[in-house]
Amino acid sequence: MAQSWSLIVGVIGILFYIYHNNSQQSVEESVVLNGTYDYIIVGAGSAGCVLANRLSEDLTSTVLIVEAGGSEEENEVMHIPALPGLPQNTKQDWAFRTIPQKKSCQGLKDQRSAWPRGKVLGGSSSINYMHYIRGSRHDFDGWAKEGCEGWSYKDVLPYFIKSEDNRIPRLKNSAYHGTGGPLVVSDSMATPLPDRVYRWGMEELGYKTVDCNGESQTGFCFGQETVRNGERWSTAKAFLRPAMIRPNLHVSTNSYVTKILIEKGKAVGIWLVKDSVKYTIKAREEVILSAGAVNSPQILMLSGIGPKEHLSSLKIPVKVDLPVGNNLEDHLMLLMIFRDNTSSGFNPSDWADLQYKLFRSGPFGKVHLEASAFHGDDKKAPPYFQNQFYILKANTRLAKDFENNFNLNPQITEGVFKFYKNMVEKNEGVITASNILLHPKSKGTIRLRSADPFDPPLIDPNYLDHPDDVKDFLKGMQEMLRLSNTTAFRSIGASPSDPYLEYCPPCNSLPYPSDEYWKCRLRHYAVTVYHPTSTCRMGNDNDDTAVVDPQLKYTLLLSFIRVKGISNLRVVDASVMRHVTSGNTNAPTIMIAEKAADMIRGIDSVKDIRKKTEHL
Ligand SMILES: Cc1cc2nc3c(=O)[nH]c(=O)nc-3n(C[C@H](O)[C@H](O)[C@H](O)COP(=O)(O)OP(=O)(O)OC[C@H]3O[C@@H](n4cnc5c(N)ncnc54)[C@H](O)[C@@H]3O)c2cc1C
Ligand SMILES: *[C@@H]1O[C@H](CO)[C@@H](O)[C@H](O)[C@H]1NC(C)=O
Ligand SMILES: *[C@@H]1O[C@H](CO)[C@@H](O)[C@H](O)[C@H]1NC(C)=O
Ligand SMILES: *[C@@H]1O[C@H](CO)[C@@H](O)[C@H](O)[C@H]1NC(C)=O
């Protein structure tokens, strides 16, 4: 009997395997490249894939997109939502490390933070945690106020909607969301806890339950994720692959761009290295840099666009003196852990594995980042939001992340890994509440290590340099401690116990839970949430901190007089953000690319959506 069952299951499995593989569009990269294109896009990440799709919609222009990494399909686990941390430190990850930090990362190996970035089609959207958060309306209104004309909330909302295919039933009638776009957004709910416990706990603390991507971001919200039918929906899947059938789009993978070719103040092409061979490819209209917040500034500096003194010290001829690589902003996160008496939430079993293989459903089909909350005052001017909280159940995945991804010192990795593993084995509950500081005052830099394009750049996020950042973090910690002591949380036996206590010298010698203890935890064990932005920030013509203007082009500033910079060159990715947004950065990066595509094409593709959203 058992045998015939497994035979039936096996046959169904094979049928589904064939079905899934046929329904996948497996278009291959272009083999033969042309010498000239109208547009060259550097980097097939969150922004680059959107641009490749939108620019090639116009069948009269030719487009080349160049990516240093390979296909996202080479990684066998990249599509599984429940295992988003696994692609880190593989071939598909640049696996950067920051320079040793002075006031943070003290419990990390060499005081260096791991800085993963996707090196693959889809870029960081192929290795991220898929949480979909657009940012607050005040973020974009703030950008506009600081000189980024055309980037207010009213201006950008139509582009968020244009991209989206929102499949969450409770948001069906929301004017803030779109359907029918390439980017599928689905519900993160994987266990009953967000609805049964988290929500009520937050409401006890005075938070309203809201759609964080809707009218007001302040409050508690059920998670939304870029997952389609149980698979990661990277921008490679959503935007690039459907466009790869167009004859006017070429895709070149494993192609490392080393420099922008500049002639007489005009970007005319790129240099790239593929299979150890150097190529020059020309652009008739524009070169668009979408290599992300680390590599876009790196490529600019290698091309002679950057801080004069820095370039001169490396003997790189200076073409334009601009603050490239300055103003780096990133989010730092502190994980707080509470025990509870519900089950472990995500307990991978053979059945779960089979269920996923057959139907793309079950626990493997969700990210398990089930809820977020935003703390702050939505009515106030900046800094409107102080903190974001993720609330999730411990599971094997967090154990793995601790083991592999945070670059923690071996002692704490082993301790916390053991703690999580033990909980999972005994099927005991742990709730992890992450506290994220949304608007840090500390700013960092990206600099070149050398003039060699294959040398990884020097990344200095300068975390916790500004004393206010520590103070603002503490407010978030107090909030999460209060959450663990609400009636809702106490009803599942939650206690603000902290397993780090056992394993985290020197903090464990301090009284728990004192401010001193939390400050120590913060300086030793806070980790990045992977949201670097603003290294080629946008600003108006007489802003000497800006690298690009609101058209995302180059401006050169000399004593408040605008001098012609480099023409035919744009930057379109997370590096142009005026400031890091209040939340995760994939959705706003996609929005930036959608808007830039319209600017480049000189069209207004969102007229109709704008009419419908003007009153919002
Ligand atoms: C581990 C992780 C988890 C995250 N979790 C979330 C989340 O849950 N939700 C969320 O919204 N955001 C998340 N983010 C952030 C989000 O994914 C990024 O902000 C976003 O993807 C940035 O897009 P981008 O286009 O600026 O850069 P990227 O997507 O990084 O794209 C840059 C591309 O350029 C390529 N490139 C770089 N240099 C060169 C070169 N010299 N030649 C050719 N190609 C080059 C890269 O290989 C890459 O493909 C996460 C990020 C990481 C790394
Ligand atoms: C490549 O070049 C050929 C020959 O000139 C041309 O027909 C084709 O349209 C070009 N394709 C792209 C994507 O540039
Ligand atoms: C938890 O809440 C109860 C009453 O609501 C209060 O008496 C107690 O002091 C709180 N405990 C902590 C650790 O804050
Ligand atoms: C969890 O703890 C609460 C509060 O102590 C208790 O009421 C509940 O019965 C416990 N549930 C289980 C499954 O142990």
XYZ file of C-alpha atoms and ligand atoms in Angstrom:
711
model
C 0.000 0.000 0.000
C 2.710 2.440 1.059
C 4.616 1.639 -2.116
C 1.730 2.325 -4.472
C 1.137 5.615 -2.663
C 4.678 6.712 -3.148
C 4.409 5.675 -6.786
C 1.329 7.851 -7.255
C 2.955 10.760 -5.455
C 6.034 10.277 -7.592
C 4.066 10.383 -10.833
C 2.172 13.495 -9.742
C 5.510 15.004 -8.805
C 6.966 14.357 -12.258
C 3.863 15.841 -13.931
C 4.125 18.986 -11.808
C 7.827 19.175 -12.467
C 7.177 19.151 -16.219
C 4.358 21.662 -15.777
C 6.483 24.061 -13.742
C 9.399 23.837 -16.095
C 7.273 24.491 -19.148
C 5.475 27.410 -17.577
C 8.863 29.029 -16.846
C 10.060 31.313 -19.583
C 13.612 30.206 -20.069
C 14.882 32.697 -22.585
C 18.649 32.660 -22.813
C 21.002 35.591 -22.906
C 22.056 37.050 -26.249
C 25.113 35.363 -27.676
C 26.259 37.868 -30.253
C 26.530 41.491 -29.188
C 26.337 44.494 -31.468
C 28.931 47.237 -31.369
C 26.429 50.030 -30.788
C 23.053 50.382 -29.080
C 20.796 53.322 -28.418
C 20.830 52.625 -24.670
C 23.249 50.690 -22.504
C 22.082 49.757 -19.007
C 24.857 48.767 -16.595
C 23.598 46.228 -14.020
C 20.529 43.957 -14.228
C 19.346 44.485 -10.649
C 16.103 45.850 -9.208
C 16.334 49.038 -11.259
C 18.147 47.718 -14.360
C 15.599 44.981 -15.142
C 12.731 47.488 -14.949
C 14.553 49.838 -17.332
C 15.360 47.025 -19.779
C 11.677 46.189 -19.955
C 10.320 49.710 -20.242
C 12.944 51.077 -22.660
C 12.597 48.082 -25.006
C 8.811 48.568 -25.138
C 9.685 51.116 -27.798
C 10.591 48.709 -30.587
C 12.356 51.468 -32.533
C 15.175 51.747 -29.974
C 17.844 49.159 -29.279
C 18.824 48.319 -25.727
C 21.716 46.406 -24.153
C 21.684 45.391 -20.503
C 24.990 44.216 -19.050
C 25.256 42.136 -15.873
C 28.384 41.036 -14.000
C 26.671 37.890 -12.648
C 24.903 35.000 -14.376
C 21.340 33.684 -14.560
C 19.247 33.458 -11.400
C 18.270 29.944 -12.480
C 21.768 28.619 -11.843
C 21.028 28.714 -8.106
C 18.757 25.829 -7.127
C 17.270 27.401 -4.001
C 17.023 31.043 -4.986
C 13.328 30.793 -5.854
C 12.272 29.407 -2.451
C 10.736 32.203 -0.337
C 11.355 30.514 3.027
C 15.114 30.281 2.409
C 16.046 33.811 1.353
C 19.358 33.800 3.228
C 20.852 30.824 1.395
C 22.122 32.669 -1.722
C 24.424 34.761 0.458
C 28.128 33.964 0.164
C 27.510 31.974 -3.026
C 28.562 32.808 -6.581
C 25.449 34.995 -6.838
C 26.565 37.322 -4.019
C 29.271 39.999 -4.225
C 29.764 39.210 -0.511
C 31.265 42.569 0.356
C 32.557 43.345 3.838
C 32.677 46.838 5.348
C 35.895 48.268 6.671
C 36.281 47.684 10.455
C 33.716 49.833 12.280
C 34.734 52.004 15.206
C 31.519 52.465 17.158
C 29.518 49.424 16.020
C 29.883 45.797 14.908
C 32.142 45.183 17.906
C 30.936 41.595 18.248
C 31.447 40.869 14.560
C 34.517 39.215 13.067
C 37.159 41.951 12.661
C 34.377 44.487 13.401
C 33.332 44.169 9.763
C 29.720 43.916 8.700
C 28.776 41.471 5.943
C 27.344 43.399 2.990
C 25.652 41.007 0.583
C 24.595 42.350 -2.856
C 23.122 40.266 -5.654
C 25.538 39.419 -8.483
C 23.005 37.790 -10.752
C 20.053 38.684 -12.998
C 17.617 40.472 -10.682
C 20.527 41.822 -8.612
C 19.701 42.212 -4.937
C 16.029 41.444 -5.643
C 17.218 37.878 -6.335
C 18.765 37.517 -2.863
C 16.584 39.794 -0.719
C 13.889 39.003 1.868
C 11.014 40.054 -0.424
C 9.298 42.310 2.126
C 7.296 44.892 0.187
C 7.309 48.374 1.772
C 7.131 51.539 -0.295
C 8.153 54.084 2.318
C 6.228 56.946 3.865
C 4.591 59.695 1.870
C 6.725 62.067 3.967
C 9.907 60.513 2.565
C 9.062 61.631 -0.944
C 7.557 64.964 0.085
C 10.791 65.525 2.008
C 12.864 64.785 -1.126
C 10.814 67.330 -3.076
C 11.231 69.904 -0.322
C 14.999 69.414 -0.411
C 15.116 70.205 -4.116
C 14.131 67.002 -5.907
C 11.427 68.504 -8.020
C 8.965 65.965 -9.393
C 9.558 63.377 -6.640
C 6.802 64.259 -4.139
C 4.455 61.507 -2.968
C 1.812 62.645 -5.417
C 4.373 62.355 -8.233
C 5.688 58.904 -7.342
C 2.530 57.087 -6.216
C 1.346 56.417 -9.806
C 4.638 54.639 -10.562
C 4.312 52.336 -7.544
C 0.825 51.470 -8.757
C 1.904 50.996 -12.371
C 4.414 48.272 -11.416
C 2.156 46.352 -9.148
C 0.027 43.245 -9.418
C -1.348 43.154 -5.905
C -3.025 39.826 -5.122
C -4.016 40.438 -1.503
C -7.788 40.050 -1.156
C -8.181 42.579 1.683
C -6.540 45.299 -0.463
C -8.664 44.612 -3.533
C -10.534 47.891 -3.326
C -7.657 50.078 -2.194
C -6.968 53.049 -4.455
C -3.326 52.880 -3.329
C -2.671 49.564 -5.047
C -2.516 48.326 -8.610
C -3.270 45.081 -10.391
C -2.067 43.811 -13.729
C 1.501 45.178 -13.449
C 4.565 42.910 -13.655
C 5.433 42.941 -9.921
C 3.324 40.446 -7.992
C 2.730 41.361 -4.347
C 1.102 38.762 -2.101
C 0.155 38.226 1.511
C 2.943 37.268 3.946
C 0.695 35.587 6.479
C 2.113 32.130 7.178
C 0.811 31.419 10.709
C -2.261 32.553 12.679
C -0.082 34.596 15.062
C -0.074 38.003 13.325
C -3.845 38.112 13.484
C -4.223 36.335 16.819
C -1.436 37.928 18.808
C 0.887 40.497 17.194
C -1.877 42.759 16.044
C -3.598 42.849 19.440
C -0.336 43.393 21.250
C 0.461 46.384 19.064
C -3.073 47.732 19.446
C -2.674 47.551 23.225
C 0.349 49.806 22.779
C -1.824 52.226 20.819
C -0.944 51.243 17.243
C -3.684 51.130 14.652
C -3.754 48.239 12.212
C -3.171 49.777 8.787
C -1.919 49.018 5.289
C 1.653 50.325 5.619
C 1.649 50.900 1.859
C -1.607 52.826 2.005
C -2.838 56.130 3.333
C -0.732 56.233 6.483
C 2.312 54.131 7.242
C 2.152 54.604 11.026
C 0.861 51.541 12.814
C 0.883 47.781 12.608
C 0.527 45.956 9.316
C 0.346 42.422 8.014
C 3.270 41.729 5.735
C 3.212 42.012 1.956
C 5.817 40.200 -0.132
C 7.055 39.998 -3.718
C 6.187 36.321 -4.085
C 4.197 34.843 -6.968
C 2.565 31.433 -6.555
C 5.086 30.404 -3.930
C 8.179 31.631 -5.806
C 10.475 34.624 -5.353
C 9.375 37.331 -7.761
C 12.630 39.137 -8.480
C 12.780 41.885 -11.078
C 14.519 39.349 -13.357
C 11.373 37.221 -13.263
C 8.889 40.111 -13.220
C 10.449 42.544 -15.701
C 13.457 41.150 -17.564
C 12.425 37.656 -18.694
C 9.125 38.718 -20.260
C 11.055 41.363 -22.269
C 13.849 39.011 -23.383
C 11.780 37.796 -26.317
C 11.942 41.281 -27.865
C 14.424 41.489 -30.753
C 15.570 44.998 -29.780
C 16.832 43.933 -26.330
C 20.157 42.198 -25.778
C 21.212 40.772 -22.424
C 24.860 40.119 -21.671
C 25.628 38.186 -18.475
C 29.024 37.490 -16.870
C 30.039 40.882 -18.240
C 31.957 43.116 -15.863
C 31.846 46.822 -16.652
C 35.118 48.519 -15.759
C 34.602 52.056 -16.993
C 32.324 54.497 -18.767
C 33.779 55.769 -22.000
C 33.712 59.579 -21.940
C 34.633 61.751 -24.909
C 34.479 65.552 -24.763
C 32.211 65.587 -21.727
C 29.835 63.046 -23.221
C 29.264 59.414 -22.233
C 29.610 57.431 -25.459
C 29.863 53.839 -24.258
C 31.341 51.354 -21.812
C 34.281 49.048 -21.362
C 33.510 45.560 -20.221
C 35.342 42.315 -19.551
C 33.686 39.019 -20.504
C 35.503 35.667 -20.338
C 38.754 37.612 -19.826
C 38.273 39.510 -23.095
C 37.923 43.302 -23.115
C 35.172 44.899 -25.203
C 34.133 48.445 -25.969
C 30.451 48.971 -26.699
C 29.013 52.278 -27.814
C 25.777 54.014 -26.880
C 24.099 56.443 -29.278
C 21.645 57.923 -26.769
C 22.583 57.200 -23.170
C 24.598 55.106 -20.761
C 22.473 54.340 -17.698
C 24.232 53.251 -14.555
C 22.113 50.836 -12.461
C 24.874 48.977 -10.638
C 23.484 49.742 -7.158
C 24.550 51.896 -4.207
C 27.992 50.253 -3.951
C 28.994 49.702 -7.569
C 27.477 52.746 -9.279
C 29.713 55.117 -7.301
C 32.634 52.715 -7.854
C 32.192 52.783 -11.647
C 31.788 56.579 -11.665
C 34.992 57.038 -9.699
C 36.871 54.601 -11.948
C 35.672 56.769 -14.842
C 37.044 59.957 -13.299
C 33.806 61.276 -11.783
C 34.144 61.709 -8.036
C 35.856 63.573 -5.208
C 38.912 65.245 -6.729
C 41.388 64.580 -3.939
C 40.444 60.938 -3.652
C 40.759 60.336 -7.401
C 44.034 62.244 -7.605
C 45.493 60.176 -4.778
C 44.872 57.090 -6.946
C 46.194 58.840 -10.074
C 42.825 58.647 -11.798
C 42.434 61.654 -14.125
C 39.584 63.796 -12.786
C 36.825 64.508 -15.310
C 34.287 65.957 -12.916
C 34.721 66.755 -9.222
C 31.521 65.546 -7.538
C 30.674 64.130 -4.067
C 30.254 60.586 -5.437
C 30.221 57.948 -2.673
C 29.338 60.423 0.086
C 26.082 60.538 2.052
C 25.821 56.765 2.399
C 22.770 55.872 4.506
C 21.839 52.376 5.658
C 19.498 50.696 8.119
C 20.852 48.881 11.140
C 18.815 46.296 13.025
C 18.861 44.814 16.492
C 17.207 41.426 16.951
C 15.294 41.011 20.206
C 14.111 37.590 21.208
C 11.155 36.475 23.354
C 10.236 32.945 24.303
C 6.608 31.928 24.008
C 4.640 28.717 24.328
C 3.302 28.256 20.801
C 5.038 25.922 18.386
C 8.092 26.969 16.447
C 6.014 28.259 13.524
C 8.062 26.896 10.685
C 9.212 23.371 11.113
C 10.408 21.991 7.805
C 9.298 18.403 7.460
C 9.426 15.920 4.603
C 5.797 16.664 3.951
C 6.449 20.424 3.747
C 9.220 19.710 1.289
C 6.988 17.546 -0.900
C 4.104 19.989 -0.632
C 6.388 22.717 -1.921
C 7.825 20.623 -4.729
C 4.385 19.539 -5.883
C 2.260 22.606 -5.320
C 4.630 25.467 -4.451
C 2.593 25.857 -1.277
C 3.029 25.237 2.451
C 5.631 26.779 4.740
C 8.371 26.877 2.067
C 6.207 29.102 -0.157
C 6.278 32.050 2.294
C 9.064 34.294 3.583
C 7.800 34.158 7.211
C 8.402 37.849 7.692
C 4.781 38.151 8.681
C 4.327 41.630 10.071
C 5.837 45.082 10.348
C 5.042 48.056 12.533
C 6.091 51.677 12.224
C 6.666 53.821 15.253
C 6.600 57.576 14.926
C 4.356 60.468 14.129
C 2.873 60.520 10.669
C 1.674 64.101 11.057
C 5.071 65.522 11.922
C 7.856 66.832 9.767
C 11.020 64.698 9.630
C 12.050 62.559 11.382
C 8.500 61.281 11.157
C 9.347 57.643 11.768
C 11.841 56.446 14.262
C 11.680 52.701 14.060
C 10.378 49.778 12.083
C 9.750 46.446 13.778
C 9.586 43.057 12.137
C 7.836 40.430 14.152
C 8.440 36.816 13.250
C 8.743 33.312 14.641
C 12.095 31.707 15.096
C 12.765 28.891 12.730
C 15.505 26.907 11.190
C 16.070 29.740 8.799
C 17.055 32.242 11.458
C 19.413 29.679 12.882
C 21.021 29.333 9.464
C 21.204 33.107 8.998
C 22.984 33.376 12.316
C 25.346 30.623 11.334
C 26.227 31.951 7.898
C 25.278 35.505 7.189
C 25.851 38.045 9.935
C 29.612 37.677 10.274
C 29.180 37.469 14.056
C 32.118 36.271 16.104
C 32.182 32.463 16.302
C 31.324 32.342 19.978
C 27.999 34.121 19.670
C 27.153 32.442 16.369
C 27.534 29.058 17.978
C 25.546 30.071 21.044
C 22.605 31.669 19.290
C 22.603 28.984 16.588
C 22.400 26.329 19.286
C 19.628 28.244 21.002
C 17.475 28.416 17.863
C 18.213 24.849 16.867
C 17.236 23.641 20.300
C 13.954 25.556 20.127
C 13.160 24.139 16.704
C 14.001 20.596 17.778
C 11.794 20.828 20.844
C 9.175 22.631 18.752
C 9.190 25.445 21.270
C 8.306 28.980 20.416
C 10.489 32.002 20.037
C 9.389 35.350 18.681
C 12.011 37.555 17.120
C 11.310 41.258 17.096
C 13.729 43.279 14.993
C 14.138 46.895 15.792
C 15.303 49.014 12.863
C 16.361 52.657 13.054
C 14.845 54.257 9.966
C 16.550 57.638 9.782
C 20.055 57.404 11.167
C 22.027 60.620 11.460
C 25.313 58.781 10.907
C 26.447 58.902 7.299
C 29.060 56.778 5.570
C 31.118 56.634 2.386
C 32.080 54.429 -0.558
C 35.657 54.886 -1.785
C 37.952 53.055 -4.164
C 40.520 50.717 -2.663
C 42.673 51.152 -5.754
C 42.376 52.069 -9.415
C 41.869 48.369 -10.226
C 38.185 47.878 -11.184
C 38.260 44.317 -9.808
C 39.222 45.461 -6.313
C 36.142 45.618 -4.074
C 35.481 49.208 -2.946
C 36.017 50.468 0.595
C 32.628 50.497 2.321
C 32.331 52.540 5.503
C 28.730 52.839 6.748
C 30.016 54.559 9.894
C 27.189 53.021 11.936
C 26.215 54.622 15.255
C 28.707 57.431 14.883
C 26.079 60.020 15.837
C 25.025 59.760 19.514
C 21.351 60.436 18.658
C 21.196 57.166 16.740
C 21.828 55.207 19.928
C 19.185 57.208 21.802
C 16.595 56.668 19.073
C 17.370 52.980 18.974
C 16.746 52.701 22.722
C 13.216 54.056 22.273
C 12.529 51.183 19.913
C 13.956 48.663 22.351
C 11.688 49.953 25.141
C 8.732 49.662 22.779
C 9.482 46.003 21.998
C 9.926 45.193 25.694
C 6.507 46.696 26.332
C 5.119 44.585 23.490
C 6.369 41.383 25.098
C 4.491 42.338 28.261
C 1.099 43.075 26.681
C -1.921 40.916 27.564
C -1.859 39.544 24.021
C 1.766 38.446 24.254
C 1.402 37.191 27.816
C -1.488 34.998 26.643
C 1.046 32.902 24.715
C 3.387 32.858 27.663
C 5.755 35.450 26.196
C 8.568 36.621 28.407
C 11.227 39.126 27.498
C 13.988 36.637 28.096
C 17.114 37.194 26.095
C 19.176 34.212 25.015
C 21.968 36.585 24.023
C 22.518 37.045 27.759
C 24.218 33.689 27.919
C 26.443 34.199 24.924
C 27.274 37.846 24.465
C 30.310 39.033 26.285
C 30.932 41.694 27.434
C 27.277 42.805 27.574
C 26.236 39.892 29.770
C 28.111 41.396 32.686
C 25.743 44.393 32.657
C 22.399 44.466 34.493
C 19.520 43.230 32.306
C 17.447 44.967 30.947
C 19.212 48.285 31.646
C 19.970 50.942 29.043
C 23.657 50.116 29.486
C 22.949 46.540 28.541
C 21.022 47.509 25.387
C 23.630 50.061 24.347
C 26.267 47.360 24.618
C 24.145 44.908 22.628
C 23.644 47.574 19.999
C 27.293 48.464 19.575
C 28.298 44.791 19.522
C 25.568 42.889 17.756
C 23.371 45.137 15.610
C 23.504 44.095 11.937
C 22.663 45.671 8.597
C 19.200 45.298 7.029
C 20.926 45.661 3.628
C 19.477 49.018 2.564
C 22.400 51.187 1.421
C 21.301 54.268 -0.515
C 22.148 57.856 -1.421
C 25.762 57.452 -2.598
C 24.907 59.372 -5.821
C 22.168 61.389 -4.216
C 19.787 63.570 -6.132
C 19.440 67.304 -5.532
C 18.875 70.613 -7.225
C 21.424 72.584 -9.219
C 22.917 74.551 -6.365
C 23.182 71.691 -3.915
C 26.824 70.760 -3.476
C 25.983 67.408 -1.848
C 24.153 66.233 -4.970
C 25.612 64.023 -7.686
C 22.594 63.896 -10.007
C 19.813 66.352 -10.679
C 16.122 65.435 -10.436
C 16.347 64.082 -13.999
C 19.014 61.742 -12.570
C 21.634 63.266 -14.818
C 24.913 64.861 -13.963
C 25.275 68.427 -12.882
C 28.548 70.075 -12.189
C 28.532 72.866 -9.675
C 31.005 75.626 -9.292
C 30.208 78.516 -6.963
C 26.509 78.130 -7.533
C 26.872 78.418 -11.273
C 25.788 75.422 -13.234
C 28.511 74.289 -15.568
C 27.953 71.591 -18.093
C 28.772 68.167 -16.658
C 28.759 64.865 -18.464
C 25.941 64.472 -20.944
C 24.214 61.238 -22.032
C 24.809 59.708 -18.623
C 22.260 58.888 -15.950
C 22.231 56.986 -12.680
C 19.069 55.021 -11.930
C 19.099 52.835 -8.797
C 19.012 53.031 -4.984
C 22.077 55.289 -4.973
C 20.081 58.325 -6.168
C 17.670 58.338 -3.222
C 17.859 61.651 -1.425
C 17.616 59.755 1.857
C 16.980 56.156 2.710
C 13.220 55.582 2.805
C 11.167 54.608 5.873
C 11.285 50.881 5.227
C 12.751 48.352 2.830
C 14.261 49.667 -0.367
C 13.345 47.305 -3.212
C 9.912 48.801 -3.984
C 11.144 52.423 -4.026
C 14.074 51.412 -6.267
C 11.647 49.842 -8.728
C 9.547 53.022 -8.588
C 12.624 55.140 -9.381
C 13.333 53.010 -12.457
C 9.717 53.184 -13.632
C 9.794 56.968 -13.378
C 13.227 57.259 -14.984
C 12.072 55.154 -17.945
C 9.362 57.732 -18.653
C 11.904 60.574 -18.366
C 14.286 58.852 -20.766
C 11.561 58.061 -23.278
C 9.972 61.484 -22.875
C 6.537 60.012 -22.270
C 3.968 60.087 -19.499
C 2.778 56.508 -19.071
C 0.818 57.118 -15.861
C -1.566 59.885 -16.902
C -4.626 57.782 -16.157
C -3.361 56.506 -12.833
C -2.411 60.039 -11.810
C -5.934 61.274 -12.436
C -7.303 58.576 -10.167
C -4.774 59.164 -7.377
C -4.426 62.944 -7.297
C -6.741 63.298 -4.289
C -4.888 60.666 -2.188
C 20.136 40.195 1.740
C 19.235 41.345 1.354
C 17.941 41.398 1.859
C 17.100 42.449 1.501
N 15.785 42.409 1.906
C 14.913 43.293 1.361
C 13.517 43.153 1.556
O 13.030 42.208 2.208
N 12.693 44.076 0.990
C 13.173 45.119 0.260
O 12.385 45.938 -0.212
N 14.500 45.275 0.071
C 15.366 44.374 0.570
N 16.703 44.502 0.298
C 17.169 45.690 -0.430
C 16.830 45.702 -1.909
O 16.863 44.409 -2.454
C 17.812 46.644 -2.630
O 17.678 47.941 -2.092
C 17.558 46.750 -4.128
O 17.561 45.470 -4.716
C 18.621 47.643 -4.773
O 18.428 47.708 -6.163
P 19.509 48.358 -7.129
O 18.938 48.297 -8.489
O 19.897 49.671 -6.585
O 20.814 47.428 -7.007
P 20.982 45.863 -7.247
O 19.661 45.180 -7.261
O 21.993 45.383 -6.271
O 21.549 45.752 -8.733
C 22.822 46.095 -9.143
C 23.236 45.140 -10.261
O 24.386 45.647 -10.921
C 25.290 44.605 -11.132
N 26.645 45.169 -11.218
C 27.333 45.788 -10.238
N 28.553 46.155 -10.675
C 28.635 45.783 -11.965
C 29.643 45.902 -12.955
N 30.831 46.470 -12.687
N 29.384 45.394 -14.191
C 28.200 44.810 -14.476
N 27.208 44.681 -13.566
C 27.428 45.157 -12.329
C 25.110 43.711 -9.925
O 25.634 42.413 -10.121
C 23.598 43.754 -9.749
O 22.946 42.773 -10.503
C 17.574 43.481 0.655
C 18.876 43.415 0.145
C 19.704 42.359 0.476
C 21.087 42.307 -0.106
C 22.076 44.306 -33.966
O 22.597 44.608 -35.252
C 21.830 44.106 -36.340
C 22.600 44.363 -37.608
O 22.911 45.711 -37.733
C 20.473 44.782 -36.319
O 19.667 44.291 -37.370
C 19.784 44.504 -34.991
O 18.561 45.214 -34.902
C 20.678 44.913 -33.826
N 20.032 44.472 -32.588
C 20.090 45.180 -31.461
C 19.345 44.674 -30.279
O 20.739 46.205 -31.373
C 4.275 44.008 32.833
O 2.988 44.565 32.949
C 2.473 44.480 34.247
C 1.022 44.991 34.295
O 0.520 45.283 33.043
C 3.342 45.310 35.199
O 2.845 45.210 36.515
C 4.767 44.788 35.114
O 5.623 45.609 35.891
C 5.261 44.749 33.705
N 6.542 44.087 33.660
C 7.587 44.647 33.078
C 8.858 43.815 33.103
O 7.568 45.727 32.536
C 0.681 29.522 27.329
O 0.772 30.416 28.427
C -0.461 30.998 28.791
C -0.202 32.037 29.862
O 0.593 31.527 30.882
C -1.449 29.924 29.223
O -2.696 30.525 29.547
C -1.619 28.932 28.084
O -2.458 27.874 28.493
C -0.288 28.374 27.659
N -0.467 27.573 26.465
C 0.177 26.438 26.284
C -0.082 25.718 24.985
O 0.964 26.016 27.085
